[in-house]
Structure formats: structure tokens, C-alpha cells
mmCIF file of C-alpha atoms and ligand atoms in Angstrom:
data_model
loop_
_atom_site.group_PDB
_atom_site.id
_atom_site.type_symbol
_atom_site.label_atom_id
_atom_site.label_comp_id
_atom_site.label_asym_id
_atom_site.label_seq_id
_atom_site.Cartn_x
_atom_site.Cartn_y
_atom_site.Cartn_z
ATOM 1 C CA UNK A 1 0.000 0.000 0.000
ATOM 2 C CA UNK A 2 1.236 3.441 -0.939
ATOM 3 C CA UNK A 3 2.381 5.567 1.992
ATOM 4 C CA UNK A 4 1.451 9.215 1.544
ATOM 5 C CA UNK A 5 3.056 12.282 3.088
ATOM 6 C CA UNK A 6 -0.191 13.675 4.509
ATOM 7 C CA UNK A 7 -3.544 11.993 5.053
ATOM 8 C CA UNK A 8 -5.845 14.402 6.909
ATOM 9 C CA UNK A 9 -8.033 12.562 9.393
ATOM 10 C CA UNK A 10 -11.449 13.947 10.277
ATOM 11 C CA UNK A 11 -13.870 12.752 12.967
ATOM 12 C CA UNK A 12 -16.475 12.353 10.258
ATOM 13 C CA UNK A 13 -19.622 11.879 12.327
ATOM 14 C CA UNK A 14 -18.773 14.789 14.615
ATOM 15 C CA UNK A 15 -17.966 17.044 11.656
ATOM 16 C CA UNK A 16 -21.204 16.077 9.935
ATOM 17 C CA UNK A 17 -23.249 16.832 13.009
ATOM 18 C CA UNK A 18 -21.620 20.300 13.341
ATOM 19 C CA UNK A 19 -22.235 20.926 9.633
ATOM 20 C CA UNK A 20 -25.797 19.630 9.944
ATOM 21 C CA UNK A 21 -26.478 22.345 12.524
ATOM 22 C CA UNK A 22 -25.428 24.944 9.952
ATOM 23 C CA UNK A 23 -27.611 23.451 7.237
ATOM 24 C CA UNK A 24 -30.647 23.090 9.489
ATOM 25 C CA UNK A 25 -30.296 26.609 10.803
ATOM 26 C CA UNK A 26 -29.794 27.883 7.275
ATOM 27 C CA UNK A 27 -26.550 29.611 8.208
ATOM 28 C CA UNK A 28 -23.445 28.520 6.329
ATOM 29 C CA UNK A 29 -21.715 31.891 6.027
ATOM 30 C CA UNK A 30 -19.831 34.204 8.348
ATOM 31 C CA UNK A 31 -21.192 34.379 11.919
ATOM 32 C CA UNK A 32 -22.616 31.480 13.955
ATOM 33 C CA UNK A 33 -19.873 28.781 13.812
ATOM 34 C CA UNK A 34 -17.165 31.283 12.816
ATOM 35 C CA UNK A 35 -17.813 33.253 16.008
ATOM 36 C CA UNK A 36 -17.848 30.058 18.048
ATOM 37 C CA UNK A 37 -14.519 29.008 16.500
ATOM 38 C CA UNK A 38 -12.962 32.423 17.154
ATOM 39 C CA UNK A 39 -14.009 32.270 20.811
ATOM 40 C CA UNK A 40 -12.791 28.716 21.306
ATOM 41 C CA UNK A 41 -9.517 29.577 19.534
ATOM 42 C CA UNK A 42 -8.941 32.525 21.871
ATOM 43 C CA UNK A 43 -9.692 30.315 24.853
ATOM 44 C CA UNK A 44 -7.303 27.633 23.613
ATOM 45 C CA UNK A 45 -4.424 29.872 22.528
ATOM 46 C CA UNK A 46 -4.885 32.698 25.060
ATOM 47 C CA UNK A 47 -4.373 35.184 22.237
ATOM 48 C CA UNK A 48 -6.466 38.275 23.043
ATOM 49 C CA UNK A 49 -7.993 38.524 19.553
ATOM 50 C CA UNK A 50 -8.811 36.131 16.720
ATOM 51 C CA UNK A 51 -10.569 36.642 13.420
ATOM 52 C CA UNK A 52 -11.494 33.711 11.210
ATOM 53 C CA UNK A 53 -10.519 34.036 7.535
ATOM 54 C CA UNK A 54 -10.751 31.989 4.361
ATOM 55 C CA UNK A 55 -6.967 31.336 4.348
ATOM 56 C CA UNK A 56 -3.677 32.098 6.048
ATOM 57 C CA UNK A 57 -2.556 33.771 2.836
ATOM 58 C CA UNK A 58 -5.367 36.302 3.323
ATOM 59 C CA UNK A 59 -4.294 36.653 6.965
ATOM 60 C CA UNK A 60 -0.656 37.325 6.117
ATOM 61 C CA UNK A 61 -1.746 39.932 3.584
ATOM 62 C CA UNK A 62 -3.977 41.683 6.140
ATOM 63 C CA UNK A 63 -1.205 41.517 8.745
ATOM 64 C CA UNK A 64 1.234 43.328 6.466
ATOM 65 C CA UNK A 65 -1.399 45.720 5.092
ATOM 66 C CA UNK A 66 -2.754 46.869 8.443
ATOM 67 C CA UNK A 67 0.693 47.312 10.020
ATOM 68 C CA UNK A 68 1.899 49.249 6.975
ATOM 69 C CA UNK A 69 -1.097 51.551 6.921
ATOM 70 C CA UNK A 70 -1.318 52.121 10.666
ATOM 71 C CA UNK A 71 2.394 52.687 11.197
ATOM 72 C CA UNK A 72 2.996 54.751 8.088
ATOM 73 C CA UNK A 73 5.410 52.389 6.383
ATOM 74 C CA UNK A 74 6.301 53.379 2.835
ATOM 75 C CA UNK A 75 6.592 51.463 -0.403
ATOM 76 C CA UNK A 76 9.944 49.661 -0.600
ATOM 77 C CA UNK A 77 10.347 49.548 3.143
ATOM 78 C CA UNK A 78 11.733 46.168 4.146
ATOM 79 C CA UNK A 79 10.609 43.075 5.999
ATOM 80 C CA UNK A 80 13.260 40.513 6.888
ATOM 81 C CA UNK A 81 11.939 37.070 6.050
ATOM 82 C CA UNK A 82 12.877 33.468 5.341
ATOM 83 C CA UNK A 83 13.475 31.938 1.898
ATOM 84 C CA UNK A 84 12.522 28.474 3.199
ATOM 85 C CA UNK A 85 8.741 28.744 3.283
ATOM 86 C CA UNK A 86 5.548 28.421 1.305
ATOM 87 C CA UNK A 87 5.432 31.423 -1.054
ATOM 88 C CA UNK A 88 2.383 32.930 0.691
ATOM 89 C CA UNK A 89 4.712 34.245 3.388
ATOM 90 C CA UNK A 90 6.688 36.358 0.960
ATOM 91 C CA UNK A 91 3.905 37.159 -1.510
ATOM 92 C CA UNK A 92 2.103 38.876 1.383
ATOM 93 C CA UNK A 93 5.023 41.316 1.650
ATOM 94 C CA UNK A 94 4.993 42.016 -2.092
ATOM 95 C CA UNK A 95 1.192 42.523 -2.166
ATOM 96 C CA UNK A 96 1.810 45.662 -0.130
ATOM 97 C CA UNK A 97 4.753 46.933 -2.208
ATOM 98 C CA UNK A 98 7.219 46.192 0.545
ATOM 99 C CA UNK A 99 10.502 44.401 -0.040
ATOM 100 C CA UNK A 100 11.193 40.903 1.269
ATOM 101 C CA UNK A 101 14.817 40.897 2.466
ATOM 102 C CA UNK A 102 15.879 37.303 2.815
ATOM 103 C CA UNK A 103 17.805 36.089 5.813
ATOM 104 C CA UNK A 104 19.432 32.707 6.187
ATOM 105 C CA UNK A 105 18.175 29.733 8.209
ATOM 106 C CA UNK A 106 19.777 27.835 11.074
ATOM 107 C CA UNK A 107 19.830 24.155 12.084
ATOM 108 C CA UNK A 108 16.137 24.401 13.041
ATOM 109 C CA UNK A 109 15.346 25.479 9.442
ATOM 110 C CA UNK A 110 14.037 28.752 10.913
ATOM 111 C CA UNK A 111 15.454 32.295 10.703
ATOM 112 C CA UNK A 112 18.986 32.578 12.082
ATOM 113 C CA UNK A 113 19.021 35.593 14.467
ATOM 114 C CA UNK A 114 22.696 36.388 13.717
ATOM 115 C CA UNK A 115 22.056 36.635 10.006
ATOM 116 C CA UNK A 116 18.779 38.488 10.572
ATOM 117 C CA UNK A 117 20.588 41.151 12.613
ATOM 118 C CA UNK A 118 23.112 41.649 9.809
ATOM 119 C CA UNK A 119 20.273 42.280 7.360
ATOM 120 C CA UNK A 120 18.490 44.979 9.327
ATOM 121 C CA UNK A 121 18.744 48.401 7.652
ATOM 122 C CA UNK A 122 17.212 51.865 8.097
ATOM 123 C CA UNK A 123 14.293 50.661 6.004
ATOM 124 C CA UNK A 124 13.539 47.521 7.992
ATOM 125 C CA UNK A 125 10.095 47.654 9.606
ATOM 126 C CA UNK A 126 9.348 44.083 10.620
ATOM 127 C CA UNK A 127 10.529 40.502 10.820
ATOM 128 C CA UNK A 128 8.420 37.669 9.457
ATOM 129 C CA UNK A 129 9.107 34.412 11.307
ATOM 130 C CA UNK A 130 7.963 30.971 10.144
ATOM 131 C CA UNK A 131 7.923 28.140 12.695
ATOM 132 C CA UNK A 132 8.970 25.386 10.285
ATOM 133 C CA UNK A 133 6.919 22.265 10.803
ATOM 134 C CA UNK A 134 5.809 23.557 14.205
ATOM 135 C CA UNK A 135 9.366 24.079 15.483
ATOM 136 C CA UNK A 136 9.982 27.365 17.319
ATOM 137 C CA UNK A 137 13.668 27.506 16.368
ATOM 138 C CA UNK A 138 15.178 30.715 17.767
ATOM 139 C CA UNK A 139 11.841 32.563 17.779
ATOM 140 C CA UNK A 140 12.527 34.148 21.179
ATOM 141 C CA UNK A 141 15.874 35.560 20.026
ATOM 142 C CA UNK A 142 14.071 37.024 17.022
ATOM 143 C CA UNK A 143 11.459 38.545 19.360
ATOM 144 C CA UNK A 144 14.319 40.154 21.321
ATOM 145 C CA UNK A 145 15.833 41.546 18.111
ATOM 146 C CA UNK A 146 12.456 43.120 17.337
ATOM 147 C CA UNK A 147 12.514 44.833 20.727
ATOM 148 C CA UNK A 148 16.125 45.962 20.328
ATOM 149 C CA UNK A 149 15.550 47.502 16.885
ATOM 150 C CA UNK A 150 11.933 48.531 17.423
ATOM 151 C CA UNK A 151 10.595 46.255 14.700
ATOM 152 C CA UNK A 152 7.204 44.587 14.382
ATOM 153 C CA UNK A 153 7.035 40.805 14.599
ATOM 154 C CA UNK A 154 4.756 38.820 12.315
ATOM 155 C CA UNK A 155 4.518 35.119 13.101
ATOM 156 C CA UNK A 156 3.507 32.900 10.191
ATOM 157 C CA UNK A 157 2.175 30.090 12.366
ATOM 158 C CA UNK A 158 0.719 28.100 9.464
ATOM 159 C CA UNK A 159 2.446 24.994 10.874
ATOM 160 C CA UNK A 160 2.096 25.929 14.525
ATOM 161 C CA UNK A 161 -1.460 25.134 15.596
ATOM 162 C CA UNK A 162 -0.889 23.813 19.106
ATOM 163 C CA UNK A 163 2.895 24.416 19.254
ATOM 164 C CA UNK A 164 3.918 25.265 22.787
ATOM 165 C CA UNK A 165 6.899 26.603 24.705
ATOM 166 C CA UNK A 166 7.055 25.874 28.443
ATOM 167 C CA UNK A 167 3.463 24.731 28.137
ATOM 168 C CA UNK A 168 2.118 27.950 26.591
ATOM 169 C CA UNK A 169 0.906 28.411 23.033
ATOM 170 C CA UNK A 170 3.653 30.283 21.170
ATOM 171 C CA UNK A 171 3.258 33.821 19.826
ATOM 172 C CA UNK A 172 2.376 36.203 22.665
ATOM 173 C CA UNK A 173 5.387 38.423 21.808
ATOM 174 C CA UNK A 174 4.323 38.809 18.185
ATOM 175 C CA UNK A 175 2.265 41.763 16.965
ATOM 176 C CA UNK A 176 0.264 39.368 14.854
ATOM 177 C CA UNK A 177 0.071 35.590 14.527
ATOM 178 C CA UNK A 178 -1.460 33.894 11.489
ATOM 179 C CA UNK A 179 -2.610 30.254 11.451
ATOM 180 C CA UNK A 180 -3.570 28.043 8.515
ATOM 181 C CA UNK A 181 -6.300 25.414 8.540
ATOM 182 C CA UNK A 182 -5.728 24.515 4.893
ATOM 183 C CA UNK A 183 -6.640 20.987 3.782
ATOM 184 C CA UNK A 184 -3.352 19.279 4.702
ATOM 185 C CA UNK A 185 -2.222 21.316 7.708
ATOM 186 C CA UNK A 186 -2.185 19.726 11.162
ATOM 187 C CA UNK A 187 -5.587 21.251 11.958
ATOM 188 C CA UNK A 188 -7.228 20.752 8.571
ATOM 189 C CA UNK A 189 -10.540 22.144 7.286
ATOM 190 C CA UNK A 190 -11.012 22.677 3.549
ATOM 191 C CA UNK A 191 -9.351 26.073 3.433
ATOM 192 C CA UNK A 192 -9.270 28.671 6.174
ATOM 193 C CA UNK A 193 -7.060 30.528 8.627
ATOM 194 C CA UNK A 194 -7.033 32.721 11.727
ATOM 195 C CA UNK A 195 -5.457 36.131 12.265
ATOM 196 C CA UNK A 196 -4.613 37.046 15.863
ATOM 197 C CA UNK A 197 -3.562 40.657 16.396
ATOM 198 C CA UNK A 198 -2.210 41.631 19.791
ATOM 199 C CA UNK A 199 -3.860 45.046 19.465
ATOM 200 C CA UNK A 200 -7.676 45.173 19.583
ATOM 201 C CA UNK A 201 -7.932 48.157 17.229
ATOM 202 C CA UNK A 202 -6.005 46.211 14.575
ATOM 203 C CA UNK A 203 -8.343 43.263 15.090
ATOM 204 C CA UNK A 204 -11.297 45.600 14.459
ATOM 205 C CA UNK A 205 -9.639 46.768 11.259
ATOM 206 C CA UNK A 206 -8.929 43.190 10.170
ATOM 207 C CA UNK A 207 -12.666 42.414 10.518
ATOM 208 C CA UNK A 208 -13.583 45.312 8.250
ATOM 209 C CA UNK A 209 -10.845 44.647 5.703
ATOM 210 C CA UNK A 210 -11.775 40.967 5.553
ATOM 211 C CA UNK A 211 -15.342 41.879 4.624
ATOM 212 C CA UNK A 212 -14.953 44.384 1.780
ATOM 213 C CA UNK A 213 -14.558 47.307 4.177
ATOM 214 C CA UNK A 214 -18.149 47.040 5.329
ATOM 215 C CA UNK A 215 -18.856 48.927 8.545
ATOM 216 C CA UNK A 216 -22.141 47.840 10.086
ATOM 217 C CA UNK A 217 -21.781 49.878 13.272
ATOM 218 C CA UNK A 218 -22.599 53.271 11.744
ATOM 219 C CA UNK A 219 -26.148 52.541 10.703
ATOM 220 C CA UNK A 220 -27.160 49.841 13.145
ATOM 221 C CA UNK A 221 -26.685 52.486 15.826
ATOM 222 C CA UNK A 222 -28.904 55.127 14.178
ATOM 223 C CA UNK A 223 -32.285 53.415 14.439
ATOM 224 C CA UNK A 224 -33.241 51.310 17.410
ATOM 225 C CA UNK A 225 -36.244 49.863 15.524
ATOM 226 C CA UNK A 226 -33.828 48.392 13.010
ATOM 227 C CA UNK A 227 -35.209 50.301 10.022
ATOM 228 C CA UNK A 228 -31.688 50.759 8.724
ATOM 229 C CA UNK A 229 -30.493 47.239 9.447
ATOM 230 C CA UNK A 230 -29.908 46.655 5.757
ATOM 231 C CA UNK A 231 -27.721 49.706 5.381
ATOM 232 C CA UNK A 232 -24.027 50.048 6.102
ATOM 233 C CA UNK A 233 -21.125 52.303 5.352
ATOM 234 C CA UNK A 234 -17.891 51.503 3.529
ATOM 235 C CA UNK A 235 -14.845 53.087 5.121
ATOM 236 C CA UNK A 236 -12.141 51.102 3.393
ATOM 237 C CA UNK A 237 -11.381 49.244 0.180
ATOM 238 C CA UNK A 238 -11.603 45.794 1.745
ATOM 239 C CA UNK A 239 -11.382 42.229 0.483
ATOM 240 C CA UNK A 240 -13.557 39.119 0.529
ATOM 241 C CA UNK A 241 -11.353 37.296 3.031
ATOM 242 C CA UNK A 242 -13.871 36.142 5.665
ATOM 243 C CA UNK A 243 -14.254 32.528 6.771
ATOM 244 C CA UNK A 244 -17.551 30.599 6.686
ATOM 245 C CA UNK A 245 -19.512 28.376 9.079
ATOM 246 C CA UNK A 246 -19.040 25.105 7.174
ATOM 247 C CA UNK A 247 -15.248 25.371 7.424
ATOM 248 C CA UNK A 248 -15.498 26.590 11.021
ATOM 249 C CA UNK A 249 -17.678 23.568 11.871
ATOM 250 C CA UNK A 250 -14.866 21.262 10.746
ATOM 251 C CA UNK A 251 -12.291 23.412 12.560
ATOM 252 C CA UNK A 252 -14.240 23.288 15.820
ATOM 253 C CA UNK A 253 -14.092 19.497 15.823
ATOM 254 C CA UNK A 254 -10.405 19.516 14.878
ATOM 255 C CA UNK A 255 -9.608 21.894 17.725
ATOM 256 C CA UNK A 256 -11.113 19.467 20.257
ATOM 257 C CA UNK A 257 -8.576 16.845 19.170
ATOM 258 C CA UNK A 258 -5.635 19.135 18.366
ATOM 259 C CA UNK A 259 -3.538 18.373 21.455
ATOM 260 C CA UNK A 260 -4.281 14.672 21.157
ATOM 261 C CA UNK A 261 -3.348 14.598 17.477
ATOM 262 C CA UNK A 262 -0.183 16.666 17.967
ATOM 263 C CA UNK A 263 0.912 14.296 20.738
ATOM 264 C CA UNK A 264 0.613 11.395 18.296
ATOM 265 C CA UNK A 265 2.594 13.375 15.710
ATOM 266 C CA UNK A 266 5.343 13.828 18.294
ATOM 267 C CA UNK A 267 5.209 10.088 18.963
ATOM 268 C CA UNK A 268 5.769 9.436 15.249
ATOM 269 C CA UNK A 269 8.686 11.895 15.261
ATOM 270 C CA UNK A 270 10.194 10.078 18.252
ATOM 271 C CA UNK A 271 9.929 6.749 16.421
ATOM 272 C CA UNK A 272 11.681 8.239 13.398
ATOM 273 C CA UNK A 273 14.367 9.875 15.550
ATOM 274 C CA UNK A 274 15.065 6.647 17.436
ATOM 275 C CA UNK A 275 15.282 4.625 14.236
ATOM 276 C CA UNK A 276 17.695 7.090 12.623
ATOM 277 C CA UNK A 277 19.903 7.509 15.692
ATOM 278 C CA UNK A 278 22.590 5.056 14.569
ATOM 279 C CA UNK A 279 22.736 6.501 11.065
ATOM 280 C CA UNK A 280 23.623 10.095 11.919
ATOM 281 C CA UNK A 281 26.517 9.982 9.419
ATOM 282 C CA UNK A 282 24.092 9.892 6.484
ATOM 283 C CA UNK A 283 20.702 10.924 7.879
ATOM 284 C CA UNK A 284 20.492 14.146 9.857
ATOM 285 C CA UNK A 285 17.385 14.815 11.903
ATOM 286 C CA UNK A 286 16.204 18.334 12.747
ATOM 287 C CA UNK A 287 16.601 19.267 16.430
ATOM 288 C CA UNK A 288 13.834 20.813 18.517
ATOM 289 C CA UNK A 289 14.802 23.269 21.291
ATOM 290 C CA UNK A 290 14.336 22.232 24.923
ATOM 291 C CA UNK A 291 10.889 22.984 26.330
ATOM 292 C CA UNK A 292 9.391 23.274 22.838
ATOM 293 C CA UNK A 293 6.415 21.041 22.181
ATOM 294 C CA UNK A 294 6.195 21.131 18.390
ATOM 295 C CA UNK A 295 2.919 20.540 16.583
ATOM 296 C CA UNK A 296 5.146 18.370 14.395
ATOM 297 C CA UNK A 297 3.199 19.335 11.288
ATOM 298 C CA UNK A 298 6.263 18.134 9.385
ATOM 299 C CA UNK A 299 9.004 15.591 9.997
ATOM 300 C CA UNK A 300 12.075 16.638 8.018
ATOM 301 C CA UNK A 301 15.431 14.921 7.529
ATOM 302 C CA UNK A 302 18.596 16.082 5.784
ATOM 303 C CA UNK A 303 20.478 13.686 3.461
ATOM 304 C CA UNK A 304 23.332 13.806 0.943
ATOM 305 C CA UNK A 305 21.401 12.321 -2.002
ATOM 306 C CA UNK A 306 17.968 13.904 -1.648
ATOM 307 C CA UNK A 307 16.749 13.723 -5.257
ATOM 308 C CA UNK A 308 17.938 10.154 -5.737
ATOM 309 C CA UNK A 309 16.442 9.107 -2.401
ATOM 310 C CA UNK A 310 13.112 10.669 -3.374
ATOM 311 C CA UNK A 311 13.110 8.582 -6.541
ATOM 312 C CA UNK A 312 13.939 5.371 -4.678
ATOM 313 C CA UNK A 313 11.245 6.004 -2.089
ATOM 314 C CA UNK A 314 8.701 6.661 -4.840
ATOM 315 C CA UNK A 315 9.688 3.365 -6.494
ATOM 316 C CA UNK A 316 8.881 1.768 -3.159
ATOM 317 C CA UNK A 317 5.497 3.495 -2.977
ATOM 318 C CA UNK A 318 6.573 5.914 -0.277
ATOM 319 C CA UNK A 319 5.711 9.489 -1.197
ATOM 320 C CA UNK A 320 7.610 12.103 0.825
ATOM 321 C CA UNK A 321 7.554 15.831 0.129
ATOM 322 C CA UNK A 322 9.957 18.752 0.136
ATOM 323 C CA UNK A 323 9.347 21.788 2.363
ATOM 324 C CA UNK A 324 10.362 23.926 0.682
ATOM 325 C CA UNK A 325 12.030 24.961 -2.503
ATOM 326 C CA UNK A 326 14.269 27.908 -1.704
ATOM 327 C CA UNK A 327 12.060 30.911 -2.611
ATOM 328 C CA UNK A 328 15.131 32.711 -3.961
ATOM 329 C CA UNK A 329 15.235 30.099 -6.756
ATOM 330 C CA UNK A 330 11.877 31.383 -8.053
ATOM 331 C CA UNK A 331 12.371 34.074 -10.687
ATOM 332 C CA UNK A 332 10.105 36.462 -8.746
ATOM 333 C CA UNK A 333 12.590 36.475 -5.875
ATOM 334 C CA UNK A 334 15.901 35.869 -7.643
ATOM 335 C CA UNK A 335 17.077 39.443 -6.917
ATOM 336 C CA UNK A 336 18.267 37.921 -3.627
ATOM 337 C CA UNK A 337 20.476 35.264 -5.247
ATOM 338 C CA UNK A 338 23.533 34.438 -3.144
ATOM 339 C CA UNK A 339 22.318 36.129 0.053
ATOM 340 C CA UNK A 340 21.434 32.912 1.942
ATOM 341 C CA UNK A 341 24.149 30.265 1.451
ATOM 342 C CA UNK A 342 22.827 27.944 4.180
ATOM 343 C CA UNK A 343 19.415 27.854 2.580
ATOM 344 C CA UNK A 344 20.999 27.314 -0.864
ATOM 345 C CA UNK A 345 22.707 24.207 0.523
ATOM 346 C CA UNK A 346 20.091 22.797 2.888
ATOM 347 C CA UNK A 347 17.112 23.274 0.570
ATOM 348 C CA UNK A 348 18.626 20.649 -1.755
ATOM 349 C CA UNK A 349 19.201 18.202 1.083
ATOM 350 C CA UNK A 350 15.863 18.161 2.927
ATOM 351 C CA UNK A 351 13.022 15.717 2.642
ATOM 352 C CA UNK A 352 9.714 15.567 4.551
ATOM 353 C CA UNK A 353 8.726 12.031 5.554
ATOM 354 C CA UNK A 354 5.119 10.837 5.914
ATOM 355 C CA UNK A 355 3.521 12.068 9.123
ATOM 356 C CA UNK A 356 -0.199 11.758 9.809
ATOM 357 C CA UNK A 357 -2.687 10.204 12.201
ATOM 358 C CA UNK A 358 -3.073 6.924 10.332
ATOM 359 C CA UNK A 359 0.604 5.923 10.439
ATOM 360 C CA UNK A 360 1.424 3.003 12.693
ATOM 361 C CA UNK A 361 4.767 2.161 14.302
ATOM 362 C CA UNK A 362 5.129 -0.670 11.749
ATOM 363 C CA UNK A 363 4.687 1.761 8.845
ATOM 364 C CA UNK A 364 7.145 4.224 10.364
ATOM 365 C CA UNK A 365 9.643 1.361 10.746
ATOM 366 C CA UNK A 366 9.093 0.360 7.132
ATOM 367 C CA UNK A 367 9.676 3.952 5.955
ATOM 368 C CA UNK A 368 12.842 4.316 8.032
ATOM 369 C CA UNK A 369 14.238 0.991 6.803
ATOM 370 C CA UNK A 370 13.685 2.079 3.226
ATOM 371 C CA UNK A 371 15.266 5.491 3.862
ATOM 372 C CA UNK A 372 18.270 3.884 5.573
ATOM 373 C CA UNK A 373 18.681 1.444 2.664
ATOM 374 C CA UNK A 374 18.881 4.174 0.014
ATOM 375 C CA UNK A 375 20.424 7.155 1.828
ATOM 376 C CA UNK A 376 24.128 7.576 1.049
HETATM 377 C C1 PLP B 401 0.190 26.670 4.094
HETATM 378 C C2 PLP B 401 1.050 27.814 4.412
HETATM 379 C C3 PLP B 401 0.617 29.134 4.218
HETATM 380 C C4 PLP B 401 -0.665 29.472 3.538
HETATM 381 O O1 PLP B 401 -1.774 28.931 4.141
HETATM 382 P P1 PLP B 401 -3.190 28.956 3.380
HETATM 383 O O2 PLP B 401 -4.174 28.748 4.492
HETATM 384 O O3 PLP B 401 -3.160 27.822 2.406
HETATM 385 O O4 PLP B 401 -3.337 30.249 2.711
HETATM 386 C C5 PLP B 401 1.438 30.159 4.623
HETATM 387 N N1 PLP B 401 2.645 29.919 5.171
HETATM 388 C C6 PLP B 401 3.104 28.671 5.352
HETATM 389 C C7 PLP B 401 4.439 28.471 5.984
HETATM 390 C C8 PLP B 401 2.329 27.582 4.959
HETATM 391 O O5 PLP B 401 2.794 26.347 5.100
#
């Protein structure tokens, strides 16, 4: 049987019963389950604000847009970011005519604070941190750099649903944290995301911008009988970025099991790590800092013959992935060629092994044996 990288697992009956409530009520859009999900997400994460969106890409865009507008950043101002990420991270910077300045990665595959500091200029306004695969890397050092240089911190937490440090959900230092509940993330829906601003006024803005700039408050206040309920004002050129109740229904069920599922992901990672221990000369595992409980959205190894190993694993019906292609190798971002030598090297050596709720110890052992056989 083929072994896939990701197989999202849903509690089908529970999801259907949540969705059924939406259908019976006749409310599948924004409101109802989306509000419930936002409240439960705030309770779970202890972030002060949360707004449910149709994707993390939308959330990253709003994060950059609102900070730029509110803080008076100018076109071509800079955000220091990672080249080892899904392109959404860096597209969000370009959407707002800012410049992604790429910094190199460390052994955690996350931003290297030393290199980040060397790339801060007069024009730098923020740092965009990605917790690769749920790993926090040197996130706290990056947060300290932001304090030292008075920069904003945006946390792309697309992989970090449920990631903890010393028992707490990560991200309280960040100005804004963005989660993804895309179809194959560790808390999957169909597509959706959450934006969590530290500042309440920015959260209010995010709500307006995510719904075409519609401001309901103005008119709903003017007539207590509700004669003007249908009418609203438009203060801003907003977007159609809001989440809906069907996706939220699936997310609500996923959230109930998030800690349980992440614990099993960490178990899988431990099995892999133990199996690879004796083969450190040819298979390098990615460390996780002390006191970090990773969501373990990904399990990544580093090998000398990545492309060949991928082929061999495919021949054996094992289908790993690569997270990610170095963004600087895309023509859109090739202005930064040569600025991140570690990423240039590591991005050709990494491989993401299957990790999902249906994997058994026996399957993990089979995958590791196959990897060990073909890694050089
Ligand atoms: C998946 C992902 C995104 C985008 O999430 P969507 O919800 O699909 O828009 C952004 N950043 C990273 C690191 C991701 O893995």
C-alpha cells in the first residue's frame, strides 16, 4: 500500500453533526460557527484577539497591510523574512509593495538571528518568522531583536497550531500571529485561517478589511427599531477574506482533538528519531529546542542524495515531500540570489517524511528501513 506524506483525518460523524447544525439553521456563512470558532480559539491559545478568515494567505496579507497603513510604512520599506517557506509568506510582503529581504536559516530550518541582525537596515520595519513544521527555532531571540531595533514581529504560524513553549501556546510576543487550517495542515478544514492581532484596534480593522470594508456599526446604531439594518457604510477598500460556518464547523471538531493529534505526531517523530539515531553519518534529523512542544506538522530529515532518495522512495510506494524549494530560486525572488548560502545548501538536502494520524509504528519502521537502505 502506498504511503502518503499527509492523510488528513477527520472525525467524520462529529464534523457532519456540526455541519448539519449549519444546514438546518440555514446559516453557512460568516457568523454562527465562525464566532464560536474564534471564541474557542482565543480560549485555547490565550491570544487576546482572533478573526477567522478563508486562508492564512489572506491573513498574512492583512497583517502586512494593516501594520503598513497604521504605522505609516512606505513602499519599498523592508521586511526581513525566510526563503525556506511556502510562497504565501513572501507574496504577502509584495502585495503591499514592501521588499522581502531574505535572511538565512539555522539548524532548526528557521530564521537565524545572527544573520537576521546583519540584514536589518534603516528601512527595515518588521521581521516575518515561520515556525517550520511547528518548530519554534530561535523565535525568542528574534522577538528580542524586534525589541532591540523597534521592529514589528509577524509570526507565520501556518504549521504551529498547538505548538507550545514551556506549556504555553507560542506567539504572545508577536504583533500578529497567522494560522492556517488549509486541507493538509495539522488542523485541517477545507481552506481557512485565523489572524490574531495583539492590538484590539487592529483586530477591528482586520474584521472590516476581511469583509470588503463594510462597517455595520454606523447605521445599526442610528435606528433602534432596526429600520436601517440593511444599510451600512464603507470606510475602506476591503477584500472578501472572511471565513464561513461550514469550514469553522470542521475546525471546531479539529480543535477538540488538536492536542491529542499533535501528541501522536510527536510520537511518530520520536519513532523516526530513534530509528535514525545510529545513522547520523548519512541521515540528519532536525533538532527541537528544549521545552518546545512542536505541533510536528512536518518531519524533516537532511540527506546527501535527496533527489535520488526521493526517486527510490517513490519506487517503493513511499511518497515524501519537500518543504520547501528555496524561494530565492523562483524568478520572482531571484534578486536575492547568493544572500542565503545555508538555505541554498540545505534546501537541496531536505526531505519531509510521511507524518499523519493513520501511520502506525510498523509503517514508520518500514519507511525508516527504506530510507536507511537508500540514503548515502
Ligand atoms: C500553508 C502555508 C501558508 C498558507 O496557508 P493557506 O491557508 O493555504 O493560505 C502560509 N505559510 C506557510 C508556511 C504555509 O505552510
